Amino acid sequence: MSTLPPIPLVTLEPTPAVSCSNCAACCCQLEVLLLTDTGVPERYIDTDEWGGEVMARLDDGWCIALDRDTMRCTIYENRPWVCRIFEEGSPECLEEREQLTTIYR
Ligand code: SF4
Ligand code: SF4
């Protein structure tokens, strides 16, 4: 009886947990409507085509309030209500993360 070579063991990369700390702030490219006054500075506010107030975004789509070095919100204490209810790990969050992964793949 011949002996087959052993199957090498491989260690799979663990799937990183869904966390804002290991995310490239995917959700900060979405349009953010300002539905309540949370103290967002005027200079960060834009008007959409229907006249609604939204967070201004730069040409590449990222929110103007995002620190592009740290990928953190620079107005966290005053962030819009929409940003507060966008939950880490929610279906919407997972969808955004998936889309970003696809873009960079
Ligand atoms: S809520 Fe989700 S998509 Fe937004 S920064 Fe956190 S992990 Fe990323
Ligand atoms: S206000 Fe802050 S949390 Fe909301 S989209 Fe902009 S950078 Fe992200």
PDB file of N, CA and C and ligand atoms in Angstrom:
ATOM      1  N   MET A   1       0.841  -1.194   0.000  1.00  0.00           N
ATOM      2  CA  MET A   1       0.000   0.000   0.000  1.00  0.00           C
ATOM      3  C   MET A   1       0.879   1.249   0.000  1.00  0.00           C
ATOM      4  N   SER A   2       0.598   2.166  -0.948  1.00  0.00           N
ATOM      5  CA  SER A   2       1.425   3.363  -0.996  1.00  0.00           C
ATOM      6  C   SER A   2       0.947   4.400   0.019  1.00  0.00           C
ATOM      7  N   THR A   3       1.881   5.194   0.441  1.00  0.00           N
ATOM      8  CA  THR A   3       1.533   6.233   1.414  1.00  0.00           C
ATOM      9  C   THR A   3       1.432   7.574   0.713  1.00  0.00           C
ATOM     10  N   LEU A   4       0.313   8.184   0.846  1.00  0.00           N
ATOM     11  CA  LEU A   4       0.117   9.501   0.220  1.00  0.00           C
ATOM     12  C   LEU A   4       0.758  10.580   1.078  1.00  0.00           C
ATOM     13  N   PRO A   5       1.230  11.636   0.413  1.00  0.00           N
ATOM     14  CA  PRO A   5       1.813  12.722   1.211  1.00  0.00           C
ATOM     15  C   PRO A   5       0.746  13.368   2.097  1.00  0.00           C
ATOM     16  N   PRO A   6       1.130  13.787   3.264  1.00  0.00           N
ATOM     17  CA  PRO A   6       0.139  14.390   4.160  1.00  0.00           C
ATOM     18  C   PRO A   6      -0.421  15.690   3.581  1.00  0.00           C
ATOM     19  N   ILE A   7      -1.646  15.923   3.842  1.00  0.00           N
ATOM     20  CA  ILE A   7      -2.268  17.189   3.407  1.00  0.00           C
ATOM     21  C   ILE A   7      -1.780  18.289   4.341  1.00  0.00           C
ATOM     22  N   PRO A   8      -1.182  19.321   3.765  1.00  0.00           N
ATOM     23  CA  PRO A   8      -0.669  20.370   4.654  1.00  0.00           C
ATOM     24  C   PRO A   8      -1.796  21.102   5.377  1.00  0.00           C
ATOM     25  N   LEU A   9      -1.517  21.420   6.610  1.00  0.00           N
ATOM     26  CA  LEU A   9      -2.505  22.170   7.378  1.00  0.00           C
ATOM     27  C   LEU A   9      -2.330  23.648   7.087  1.00  0.00           C
ATOM     28  N   VAL A  10      -3.396  24.327   6.908  1.00  0.00           N
ATOM     29  CA  VAL A  10      -3.310  25.780   6.704  1.00  0.00           C
ATOM     30  C   VAL A  10      -4.137  26.464   7.775  1.00  0.00           C
ATOM     31  N   THR A  11      -3.696  27.622   8.116  1.00  0.00           N
ATOM     32  CA  THR A  11      -4.460  28.420   9.069  1.00  0.00           C
ATOM     33  C   THR A  11      -5.224  29.480   8.289  1.00  0.00           C
ATOM     34  N   LEU A  12      -6.511  29.426   8.378  1.00  0.00           N
ATOM     35  CA  LEU A  12      -7.313  30.423   7.667  1.00  0.00           C
ATOM     36  C   LEU A  12      -7.274  31.748   8.419  1.00  0.00           C
ATOM     37  N   GLU A  13      -7.248  32.813   7.649  1.00  0.00           N
ATOM     38  CA  GLU A  13      -7.315  34.136   8.267  1.00  0.00           C
ATOM     39  C   GLU A  13      -8.660  34.271   8.968  1.00  0.00           C
ATOM     40  N   PRO A  14      -8.645  34.687  10.222  1.00  0.00           N
ATOM     41  CA  PRO A  14      -9.936  34.874  10.874  1.00  0.00           C
ATOM     42  C   PRO A  14     -10.696  36.032  10.228  1.00  0.00           C
ATOM     43  N   THR A  15     -11.974  35.868  10.094  1.00  0.00           N
ATOM     44  CA  THR A  15     -12.778  36.956   9.549  1.00  0.00           C
ATOM     45  C   THR A  15     -12.851  38.054  10.596  1.00  0.00           C
ATOM     46  N   PRO A  16     -12.441  39.268  10.236  1.00  0.00           N
ATOM     47  CA  PRO A  16     -12.473  40.313  11.253  1.00  0.00           C
ATOM     48  C   PRO A  16     -13.906  40.585  11.708  1.00  0.00           C
ATOM     49  N   ALA A  17     -14.043  40.829  12.984  1.00  0.00           N
ATOM     50  CA  ALA A  17     -15.366  41.152  13.510  1.00  0.00           C
ATOM     51  C   ALA A  17     -15.833  42.461  12.896  1.00  0.00           C
ATOM     52  N   VAL A  18     -17.117  42.572  12.747  1.00  0.00           N
ATOM     53  CA  VAL A  18     -17.654  43.829  12.227  1.00  0.00           C
ATOM     54  C   VAL A  18     -17.539  44.880  13.318  1.00  0.00           C
ATOM     55  N   SER A  19     -16.756  45.884  13.031  1.00  0.00           N
ATOM     56  CA  SER A  19     -16.553  46.935  14.018  1.00  0.00           C
ATOM     57  C   SER A  19     -16.181  48.226  13.300  1.00  0.00           C
ATOM     58  N   CYS A  20     -16.647  49.341  13.827  1.00  0.00           N
ATOM     59  CA  CYS A  20     -16.293  50.630  13.224  1.00  0.00           C
ATOM     60  C   CYS A  20     -14.782  50.842  13.291  1.00  0.00           C
ATOM     61  N   SER A  21     -14.119  50.187  14.244  1.00  0.00           N
ATOM     62  CA  SER A  21     -12.684  50.412  14.375  1.00  0.00           C
ATOM     63  C   SER A  21     -11.878  49.677  13.304  1.00  0.00           C
ATOM     64  N   ASN A  22     -12.491  48.717  12.596  1.00  0.00           N
ATOM     65  CA  ASN A  22     -11.757  48.081  11.489  1.00  0.00           C
ATOM     66  C   ASN A  22     -12.481  48.312  10.161  1.00  0.00           C
ATOM     67  N   CYS A  23     -13.176  49.408  10.092  1.00  0.00           N
ATOM     68  CA  CYS A  23     -13.944  49.737   8.883  1.00  0.00           C
ATOM     69  C   CYS A  23     -13.385  51.037   8.317  1.00  0.00           C
ATOM     70  N   ALA A  24     -13.429  51.149   7.014  1.00  0.00           N
ATOM     71  CA  ALA A  24     -12.968  52.388   6.379  1.00  0.00           C
ATOM     72  C   ALA A  24     -14.113  53.393   6.290  1.00  0.00           C
ATOM     73  N   ALA A  25     -14.867  53.486   7.382  1.00  0.00           N
ATOM     74  CA  ALA A  25     -15.972  54.455   7.466  1.00  0.00           C
ATOM     75  C   ALA A  25     -16.867  54.388   6.232  1.00  0.00           C
ATOM     76  N   CYS A  26     -17.179  53.162   5.828  1.00  0.00           N
ATOM     77  CA  CYS A  26     -17.987  52.965   4.612  1.00  0.00           C
ATOM     78  C   CYS A  26     -19.245  53.817   4.591  1.00  0.00           C
ATOM     79  N   CYS A  27     -19.913  53.901   5.744  1.00  0.00           N
ATOM     80  CA  CYS A  27     -21.213  54.575   5.749  1.00  0.00           C
ATOM     81  C   CYS A  27     -21.069  56.087   5.631  1.00  0.00           C
ATOM     82  N   CYS A  28     -19.879  56.606   5.703  1.00  0.00           N
ATOM     83  CA  CYS A  28     -19.687  58.056   5.604  1.00  0.00           C
ATOM     84  C   CYS A  28     -19.589  58.520   4.147  1.00  0.00           C
ATOM     85  N   GLN A  29     -19.971  57.616   3.223  1.00  0.00           N
ATOM     86  CA  GLN A  29     -20.080  58.022   1.819  1.00  0.00           C
ATOM     87  C   GLN A  29     -21.541  58.135   1.400  1.00  0.00           C
ATOM     88  N   LEU A  30     -22.427  57.798   2.314  1.00  0.00           N
ATOM     89  CA  LEU A  30     -23.863  57.837   1.992  1.00  0.00           C
ATOM     90  C   LEU A  30     -24.388  59.250   2.177  1.00  0.00           C
ATOM     91  N   GLU A  31     -25.502  59.543   1.497  1.00  0.00           N
ATOM     92  CA  GLU A  31     -26.105  60.852   1.721  1.00  0.00           C
ATOM     93  C   GLU A  31     -26.709  60.874   3.123  1.00  0.00           C
ATOM     94  N   VAL A  32     -26.420  61.924   3.857  1.00  0.00           N
ATOM     95  CA  VAL A  32     -26.931  62.048   5.222  1.00  0.00           C
ATOM     96  C   VAL A  32     -27.867  63.249   5.297  1.00  0.00           C
ATOM     97  N   LEU A  33     -29.146  62.971   5.443  1.00  0.00           N
ATOM     98  CA  LEU A  33     -30.136  64.042   5.594  1.00  0.00           C
ATOM     99  C   LEU A  33     -30.085  64.576   7.024  1.00  0.00           C
ATOM    100  N   LEU A  34     -30.209  65.886   7.152  1.00  0.00           N
ATOM    101  CA  LEU A  34     -30.240  66.478   8.491  1.00  0.00           C
ATOM    102  C   LEU A  34     -31.706  66.635   8.887  1.00  0.00           C
ATOM    103  N   LEU A  35     -32.186  65.725   9.700  1.00  0.00           N
ATOM    104  CA  LEU A  35     -33.605  65.709  10.064  1.00  0.00           C
ATOM    105  C   LEU A  35     -33.879  66.466  11.348  1.00  0.00           C
ATOM    106  N   THR A  36     -32.862  66.597  12.187  1.00  0.00           N
ATOM    107  CA  THR A  36     -33.006  67.342  13.435  1.00  0.00           C
ATOM    108  C   THR A  36     -31.758  68.209  13.585  1.00  0.00           C
ATOM    109  N   ASP A  37     -31.835  69.199  14.467  1.00  0.00           N
ATOM    110  CA  ASP A  37     -30.672  70.054  14.691  1.00  0.00           C
ATOM    111  C   ASP A  37     -29.810  69.452  15.798  1.00  0.00           C
ATOM    112  N   THR A  38     -28.665  68.924  15.405  1.00  0.00           N
ATOM    113  CA  THR A  38     -27.757  68.338  16.395  1.00  0.00           C
ATOM    114  C   THR A  38     -26.510  69.209  16.551  1.00  0.00           C
ATOM    115  N   GLY A  39     -26.530  70.369  15.909  1.00  0.00           N
ATOM    116  CA  GLY A  39     -25.395  71.281  16.047  1.00  0.00           C
ATOM    117  C   GLY A  39     -24.310  71.084  15.009  1.00  0.00           C
ATOM    118  N   VAL A  40     -24.681  70.527  13.853  1.00  0.00           N
ATOM    119  CA  VAL A  40     -23.686  70.391  12.772  1.00  0.00           C
ATOM    120  C   VAL A  40     -23.290  71.798  12.318  1.00  0.00           C
ATOM    121  N   PRO A  41     -21.994  72.104  12.260  1.00  0.00           N
ATOM    122  CA  PRO A  41     -21.569  73.438  11.824  1.00  0.00           C
ATOM    123  C   PRO A  41     -22.111  73.773  10.427  1.00  0.00           C
ATOM    124  N   GLU A  42     -22.535  75.017  10.263  1.00  0.00           N
ATOM    125  CA  GLU A  42     -23.131  75.481   8.992  1.00  0.00           C
ATOM    126  C   GLU A  42     -22.252  75.151   7.784  1.00  0.00           C
ATOM    127  N   ARG A  43     -20.937  75.293   7.969  1.00  0.00           N
ATOM    128  CA  ARG A  43     -20.034  75.099   6.825  1.00  0.00           C
ATOM    129  C   ARG A  43     -20.043  73.659   6.303  1.00  0.00           C
ATOM    130  N   TYR A  44     -20.600  72.743   7.079  1.00  0.00           N
ATOM    131  CA  TYR A  44     -20.657  71.343   6.657  1.00  0.00           C
ATOM    132  C   TYR A  44     -22.014  70.977   6.067  1.00  0.00           C
ATOM    133  N   ILE A  45     -22.900  71.973   5.964  1.00  0.00           N
ATOM    134  CA  ILE A  45     -24.261  71.679   5.508  1.00  0.00           C
ATOM    135  C   ILE A  45     -24.453  72.110   4.058  1.00  0.00           C
ATOM    136  N   ASP A  46     -25.065  71.224   3.292  1.00  0.00           N
ATOM    137  CA  ASP A  46     -25.351  71.475   1.880  1.00  0.00           C
ATOM    138  C   ASP A  46     -26.860  71.314   1.676  1.00  0.00           C
ATOM    139  N   THR A  47     -27.319  71.660   0.491  1.00  0.00           N
ATOM    140  CA  THR A  47     -28.743  71.501   0.183  1.00  0.00           C
ATOM    141  C   THR A  47     -28.875  70.526  -0.980  1.00  0.00           C
ATOM    142  N   ASP A  48     -29.760  69.563  -0.842  1.00  0.00           N
ATOM    143  CA  ASP A  48     -29.919  68.607  -1.943  1.00  0.00           C
ATOM    144  C   ASP A  48     -30.864  69.171  -3.006  1.00  0.00           C
ATOM    145  N   GLU A  49     -31.087  68.416  -4.067  1.00  0.00           N
ATOM    146  CA  GLU A  49     -31.869  68.935  -5.194  1.00  0.00           C
ATOM    147  C   GLU A  49     -33.330  69.185  -4.844  1.00  0.00           C
ATOM    148  N   TRP A  50     -33.794  68.669  -3.707  1.00  0.00           N
ATOM    149  CA  TRP A  50     -35.175  68.910  -3.280  1.00  0.00           C
ATOM    150  C   TRP A  50     -35.239  69.985  -2.186  1.00  0.00           C
ATOM    151  N   GLY A  51     -34.112  70.594  -1.892  1.00  0.00           N
ATOM    152  CA  GLY A  51     -34.092  71.662  -0.895  1.00  0.00           C
ATOM    153  C   GLY A  51     -33.870  71.186   0.523  1.00  0.00           C
ATOM    154  N   GLY A  52     -33.629  69.895   0.692  1.00  0.00           N
ATOM    155  CA  GLY A  52     -33.382  69.369   2.036  1.00  0.00           C
ATOM    156  C   GLY A  52     -31.934  69.592   2.461  1.00  0.00           C
ATOM    157  N   GLU A  53     -31.723  69.729   3.768  1.00  0.00           N
ATOM    158  CA  GLU A  53     -30.363  69.906   4.265  1.00  0.00           C
ATOM    159  C   GLU A  53     -29.679  68.547   4.405  1.00  0.00           C
ATOM    160  N   VAL A  54     -28.473  68.481   3.895  1.00  0.00           N
ATOM    161  CA  VAL A  54     -27.687  67.243   3.947  1.00  0.00           C
ATOM    162  C   VAL A  54     -26.255  67.580   4.374  1.00  0.00           C
ATOM    163  N   MET A  55     -25.535  66.565   4.811  1.00  0.00           N
ATOM    164  CA  MET A  55     -24.103  66.756   5.064  1.00  0.00           C
ATOM    165  C   MET A  55     -23.416  66.969   3.711  1.00  0.00           C
ATOM    166  N   ALA A  56     -22.581  67.986   3.636  1.00  0.00           N
ATOM    167  CA  ALA A  56     -21.840  68.226   2.392  1.00  0.00           C
ATOM    168  C   ALA A  56     -20.855  67.085   2.172  1.00  0.00           C
ATOM    169  N   ARG A  57     -20.642  66.762   0.918  1.00  0.00           N
ATOM    170  CA  ARG A  57     -19.676  65.716   0.575  1.00  0.00           C
ATOM    171  C   ARG A  57     -18.659  66.258  -0.416  1.00  0.00           C
ATOM    172  N   LEU A  58     -17.485  65.715  -0.384  1.00  0.00           N
ATOM    173  CA  LEU A  58     -16.436  66.134  -1.315  1.00  0.00           C
ATOM    174  C   LEU A  58     -16.655  65.437  -2.656  1.00  0.00           C
ATOM    175  N   ASP A  59     -15.873  65.811  -3.644  1.00  0.00           N
ATOM    176  CA  ASP A  59     -16.086  65.284  -5.001  1.00  0.00           C
ATOM    177  C   ASP A  59     -16.047  63.753  -5.058  1.00  0.00           C
ATOM    178  N   ASP A  60     -15.268  63.147  -4.182  1.00  0.00           N
ATOM    179  CA  ASP A  60     -15.178  61.681  -4.221  1.00  0.00           C
ATOM    180  C   ASP A  60     -16.275  61.005  -3.399  1.00  0.00           C
ATOM    181  N   GLY A  61     -17.190  61.781  -2.857  1.00  0.00           N
ATOM    182  CA  GLY A  61     -18.345  61.204  -2.178  1.00  0.00           C
ATOM    183  C   GLY A  61     -18.250  61.114  -0.668  1.00  0.00           C
ATOM    184  N   TRP A  62     -17.053  61.308  -0.121  1.00  0.00           N
ATOM    185  CA  TRP A  62     -16.921  61.187   1.336  1.00  0.00           C
ATOM    186  C   TRP A  62     -17.467  62.434   2.028  1.00  0.00           C
ATOM    187  N   CYS A  63     -18.045  62.208   3.185  1.00  0.00           N
ATOM    188  CA  CYS A  63     -18.577  63.303   3.996  1.00  0.00           C
ATOM    189  C   CYS A  63     -17.464  64.289   4.338  1.00  0.00           C
ATOM    190  N   ILE A  64     -17.813  65.561   4.281  1.00  0.00           N
ATOM    191  CA  ILE A  64     -16.823  66.617   4.532  1.00  0.00           C
ATOM    192  C   ILE A  64     -16.320  66.606   5.979  1.00  0.00           C
ATOM    193  N   ALA A  65     -17.108  66.007   6.878  1.00  0.00           N
ATOM    194  CA  ALA A  65     -16.716  66.012   8.294  1.00  0.00           C
ATOM    195  C   ALA A  65     -15.809  64.835   8.660  1.00  0.00           C
ATOM    196  N   LEU A  66     -15.481  64.006   7.676  1.00  0.00           N
ATOM    197  CA  LEU A  66     -14.629  62.851   7.965  1.00  0.00           C
ATOM    198  C   LEU A  66     -13.159  63.262   7.958  1.00  0.00           C
ATOM    199  N   ASP A  67     -12.437  62.882   8.997  1.00  0.00           N
ATOM    200  CA  ASP A  67     -10.985  63.091   9.014  1.00  0.00           C
ATOM    201  C   ASP A  67     -10.390  62.005   8.118  1.00  0.00           C
ATOM    202  N   ARG A  68      -9.810  62.407   7.012  1.00  0.00           N
ATOM    203  CA  ARG A  68      -9.375  61.435   6.009  1.00  0.00           C
ATOM    204  C   ARG A  68      -8.096  60.704   6.391  1.00  0.00           C
ATOM    205  N   ASP A  69      -7.426  61.153   7.425  1.00  0.00           N
ATOM    206  CA  ASP A  69      -6.245  60.425   7.899  1.00  0.00           C
ATOM    207  C   ASP A  69      -6.652  59.326   8.873  1.00  0.00           C
ATOM    208  N   THR A  70      -7.528  59.678   9.800  1.00  0.00           N
ATOM    209  CA  THR A  70      -7.915  58.700  10.823  1.00  0.00           C
ATOM    210  C   THR A  70      -9.205  57.971  10.459  1.00  0.00           C
ATOM    211  N   MET A  71      -9.929  58.445   9.444  1.00  0.00           N
ATOM    212  CA  MET A  71     -11.236  57.915   9.049  1.00  0.00           C
ATOM    213  C   MET A  71     -12.224  57.990  10.214  1.00  0.00           C
ATOM    214  N   ARG A  72     -12.104  59.037  10.987  1.00  0.00           N
ATOM    215  CA  ARG A  72     -13.037  59.245  12.099  1.00  0.00           C
ATOM    216  C   ARG A  72     -13.830  60.520  11.885  1.00  0.00           C
ATOM    217  N   CYS A  73     -14.972  60.570  12.527  1.00  0.00           N
ATOM    218  CA  CYS A  73     -15.854  61.730  12.402  1.00  0.00           C
ATOM    219  C   CYS A  73     -15.302  62.880  13.247  1.00  0.00           C
ATOM    220  N   THR A  74     -15.147  64.045  12.624  1.00  0.00           N
ATOM    221  CA  THR A  74     -14.587  65.191  13.357  1.00  0.00           C
ATOM    222  C   THR A  74     -15.664  65.953  14.135  1.00  0.00           C
ATOM    223  N   ILE A  75     -16.919  65.587  13.929  1.00  0.00           N
ATOM    224  CA  ILE A  75     -17.994  66.273  14.669  1.00  0.00           C
ATOM    225  C   ILE A  75     -18.828  65.241  15.430  1.00  0.00           C
ATOM    226  N   TYR A  76     -18.149  64.252  15.965  1.00  0.00           N
ATOM    227  CA  TYR A  76     -18.844  63.102  16.568  1.00  0.00           C
ATOM    228  C   TYR A  76     -19.920  63.520  17.578  1.00  0.00           C
ATOM    229  N   GLU A  77     -19.597  64.482  18.434  1.00  0.00           N
ATOM    230  CA  GLU A  77     -20.568  64.910  19.459  1.00  0.00           C
ATOM    231  C   GLU A  77     -21.790  65.569  18.831  1.00  0.00           C
ATOM    232  N   ASN A  78     -21.618  66.116  17.628  1.00  0.00           N
ATOM    233  CA  ASN A  78     -22.711  66.829  16.949  1.00  0.00           C
ATOM    234  C   ASN A  78     -23.168  66.116  15.679  1.00  0.00           C
ATOM    235  N   ARG A  79     -22.804  64.869  15.539  1.00  0.00           N
ATOM    236  CA  ARG A  79     -23.127  64.166  14.299  1.00  0.00           C
ATOM    237  C   ARG A  79     -24.654  64.079  14.127  1.00  0.00           C
ATOM    238  N   PRO A  80     -25.093  64.047  12.874  1.00  0.00           N
ATOM    239  CA  PRO A  80     -26.529  64.013  12.614  1.00  0.00           C
ATOM    240  C   PRO A  80     -27.206  62.787  13.206  1.00  0.00           C
ATOM    241  N   TRP A  81     -28.492  62.906  13.364  1.00  0.00           N
ATOM    242  CA  TRP A  81     -29.302  61.814  13.916  1.00  0.00           C
ATOM    243  C   TRP A  81     -29.157  60.554  13.065  1.00  0.00           C
ATOM    244  N   VAL A  82     -29.159  60.725  11.743  1.00  0.00           N
ATOM    245  CA  VAL A  82     -29.036  59.570  10.838  1.00  0.00           C
ATOM    246  C   VAL A  82     -27.751  58.794  11.140  1.00  0.00           C
ATOM    247  N   CYS A  83     -26.671  59.505  11.409  1.00  0.00           N
ATOM    248  CA  CYS A  83     -25.396  58.832  11.719  1.00  0.00           C
ATOM    249  C   CYS A  83     -25.487  58.102  13.063  1.00  0.00           C
ATOM    250  N   ARG A  84     -26.277  58.654  13.984  1.00  0.00           N
ATOM    251  CA  ARG A  84     -26.390  58.024  15.308  1.00  0.00           C
ATOM    252  C   ARG A  84     -27.147  56.712  15.250  1.00  0.00           C
ATOM    253  N   ILE A  85     -28.137  56.625  14.341  1.00  0.00           N
ATOM    254  CA  ILE A  85     -28.966  55.416  14.322  1.00  0.00           C
ATOM    255  C   ILE A  85     -28.444  54.367  13.331  1.00  0.00           C
ATOM    256  N   PHE A  86     -27.401  54.714  12.570  1.00  0.00           N
ATOM    257  CA  PHE A  86     -26.815  53.741  11.632  1.00  0.00           C
ATOM    258  C   PHE A  86     -25.958  52.783  12.456  1.00  0.00           C
ATOM    259  N   GLU A  87     -26.522  51.639  12.767  1.00  0.00           N
ATOM    260  CA  GLU A  87     -25.909  50.753  13.749  1.00  0.00           C
ATOM    261  C   GLU A  87     -24.808  49.863  13.195  1.00  0.00           C
ATOM    262  N   GLU A  88     -23.733  49.820  13.942  1.00  0.00           N
ATOM    263  CA  GLU A  88     -22.645  48.886  13.644  1.00  0.00           C
ATOM    264  C   GLU A  88     -23.222  47.463  13.634  1.00  0.00           C
ATOM    265  N   GLY A  89     -22.982  46.729  12.544  1.00  0.00           N
ATOM    266  CA  GLY A  89     -23.454  45.344  12.469  1.00  0.00           C
ATOM    267  C   GLY A  89     -24.865  45.191  11.932  1.00  0.00           C
ATOM    268  N   SER A  90     -25.543  46.299  11.658  1.00  0.00           N
ATOM    269  CA  SER A  90     -26.907  46.215  11.119  1.00  0.00           C
ATOM    270  C   SER A  90     -26.830  45.749   9.658  1.00  0.00           C
ATOM    271  N   PRO A  91     -27.955  45.306   9.085  1.00  0.00           N
ATOM    272  CA  PRO A  91     -27.928  44.891   7.680  1.00  0.00           C
ATOM    273  C   PRO A  91     -27.387  45.993   6.759  1.00  0.00           C
ATOM    274  N   GLU A  92     -27.735  47.231   7.035  1.00  0.00           N
ATOM    275  CA  GLU A  92     -27.260  48.342   6.197  1.00  0.00           C
ATOM    276  C   GLU A  92     -25.737  48.493   6.317  1.00  0.00           C
ATOM    277  N   CYS A  93     -25.252  48.361   7.527  1.00  0.00           N
ATOM    278  CA  CYS A  93     -23.808  48.442   7.782  1.00  0.00           C
ATOM    279  C   CYS A  93     -23.079  47.332   7.024  1.00  0.00           C
ATOM    280  N   LEU A  94     -23.598  46.104   7.125  1.00  0.00           N
ATOM    281  CA  LEU A  94     -22.948  44.961   6.461  1.00  0.00           C
ATOM    282  C   LEU A  94     -22.940  45.162   4.953  1.00  0.00           C
ATOM    283  N   GLU A  95     -24.022  45.721   4.437  1.00  0.00           N
ATOM    284  CA  GLU A  95     -24.107  45.952   2.994  1.00  0.00           C
ATOM    285  C   GLU A  95     -23.049  46.962   2.551  1.00  0.00           C
ATOM    286  N   GLU A  96     -22.881  48.024   3.323  1.00  0.00           N
ATOM    287  CA  GLU A  96     -21.869  49.023   2.960  1.00  0.00           C
ATOM    288  C   GLU A  96     -20.475  48.427   3.017  1.00  0.00           C
ATOM    289  N   ARG A  97     -20.208  47.651   4.053  1.00  0.00           N
ATOM    290  CA  ARG A  97     -18.883  47.040   4.173  1.00  0.00           C
ATOM    291  C   ARG A  97     -18.625  46.096   3.009  1.00  0.00           C
ATOM    292  N   GLU A  98     -19.626  45.335   2.632  1.00  0.00           N
ATOM    293  CA  GLU A  98     -19.490  44.389   1.532  1.00  0.00           C
ATOM    294  C   GLU A  98     -19.178  45.127   0.230  1.00  0.00           C
ATOM    295  N   GLN A  99     -19.864  46.239   0.017  1.00  0.00           N
ATOM    296  CA  GLN A  99     -19.641  46.995  -1.219  1.00  0.00           C
ATOM    297  C   GLN A  99     -18.227  47.544  -1.280  1.00  0.00           C
ATOM    298  N   LEU A 100     -17.725  47.995  -0.160  1.00  0.00           N
ATOM    299  CA  LEU A 100     -16.374  48.546  -0.159  1.00  0.00           C
ATOM    300  C   LEU A 100     -15.353  47.437  -0.419  1.00  0.00           C
ATOM    301  N   THR A 101     -15.608  46.275   0.173  1.00  0.00           N
ATOM    302  CA  THR A 101     -14.705  45.137  -0.036  1.00  0.00           C
ATOM    303  C   THR A 101     -14.664  44.789  -1.525  1.00  0.00           C
ATOM    304  N   THR A 102     -15.824  44.834  -2.159  1.00  0.00           N
ATOM    305  CA  THR A 102     -15.904  44.485  -3.573  1.00  0.00           C
ATOM    306  C   THR A 102     -15.116  45.483  -4.414  1.00  0.00           C
ATOM    307  N   ILE A 103     -15.215  46.752  -4.054  1.00  0.00           N
ATOM    308  CA  ILE A 103     -14.514  47.782  -4.810  1.00  0.00           C
ATOM    309  C   ILE A 103     -13.000  47.566  -4.762  1.00  0.00           C
ATOM    310  N   TYR A 104     -12.506  47.223  -3.572  1.00  0.00           N
ATOM    311  CA  TYR A 104     -11.057  47.085  -3.419  1.00  0.00           C
ATOM    312  C   TYR A 104     -10.523  45.714  -3.773  1.00  0.00           C
ATOM    313  N   ARG A 105     -11.428  44.755  -4.068  1.00  0.00           N
ATOM    314  CA  ARG A 105     -10.981  43.387  -4.326  1.00  0.00           C
ATOM    315  C   ARG A 105     -10.202  43.284  -5.631  1.00  0.00           C
TER     316      ARG A 105
HETATM  317  S1  SF4 B   1     -21.485  51.542  11.129  1.00  0.00           S
HETATM  318 FE1  SF4 B   1     -20.754  49.877   9.836  1.00  0.00          FE
HETATM  319  S2  SF4 B   1     -20.285  50.802   7.849  1.00  0.00           S
HETATM  320 FE2  SF4 B   1     -20.405  52.450   9.374  1.00  0.00          FE
HETATM  321  S3  SF4 B   1     -18.273  52.764  10.101  1.00  0.00           S
HETATM  322 FE3  SF4 B   1     -19.282  51.321  11.513  1.00  0.00          FE
HETATM  323  S4  SF4 B   1     -18.759  49.299  10.713  1.00  0.00           S
HETATM  324 FE4  SF4 B   1     -18.393  50.776   9.060  1.00  0.00          FE
HETATM  325  S1  SF4 B   2     -21.169  63.374  10.059  1.00  0.00           S
HETATM  326 FE1  SF4 B   2     -19.570  62.075  10.817  1.00  0.00          FE
HETATM  327  S2  SF4 B   2     -20.513  60.059  11.129  1.00  0.00           S
HETATM  328 FE2  SF4 B   2     -21.879  61.266   9.799  1.00  0.00          FE
HETATM  329  S3  SF4 B   2     -21.299  60.738   7.710  1.00  0.00           S
HETATM  330 FE3  SF4 B   2     -20.126  62.558   8.285  1.00  0.00          FE
HETATM  331  S4  SF4 B   2     -18.178  61.804   9.085  1.00  0.00           S
HETATM  332 FE4  SF4 B   2     -19.633  60.092   9.056  1.00  0.00          FE
END
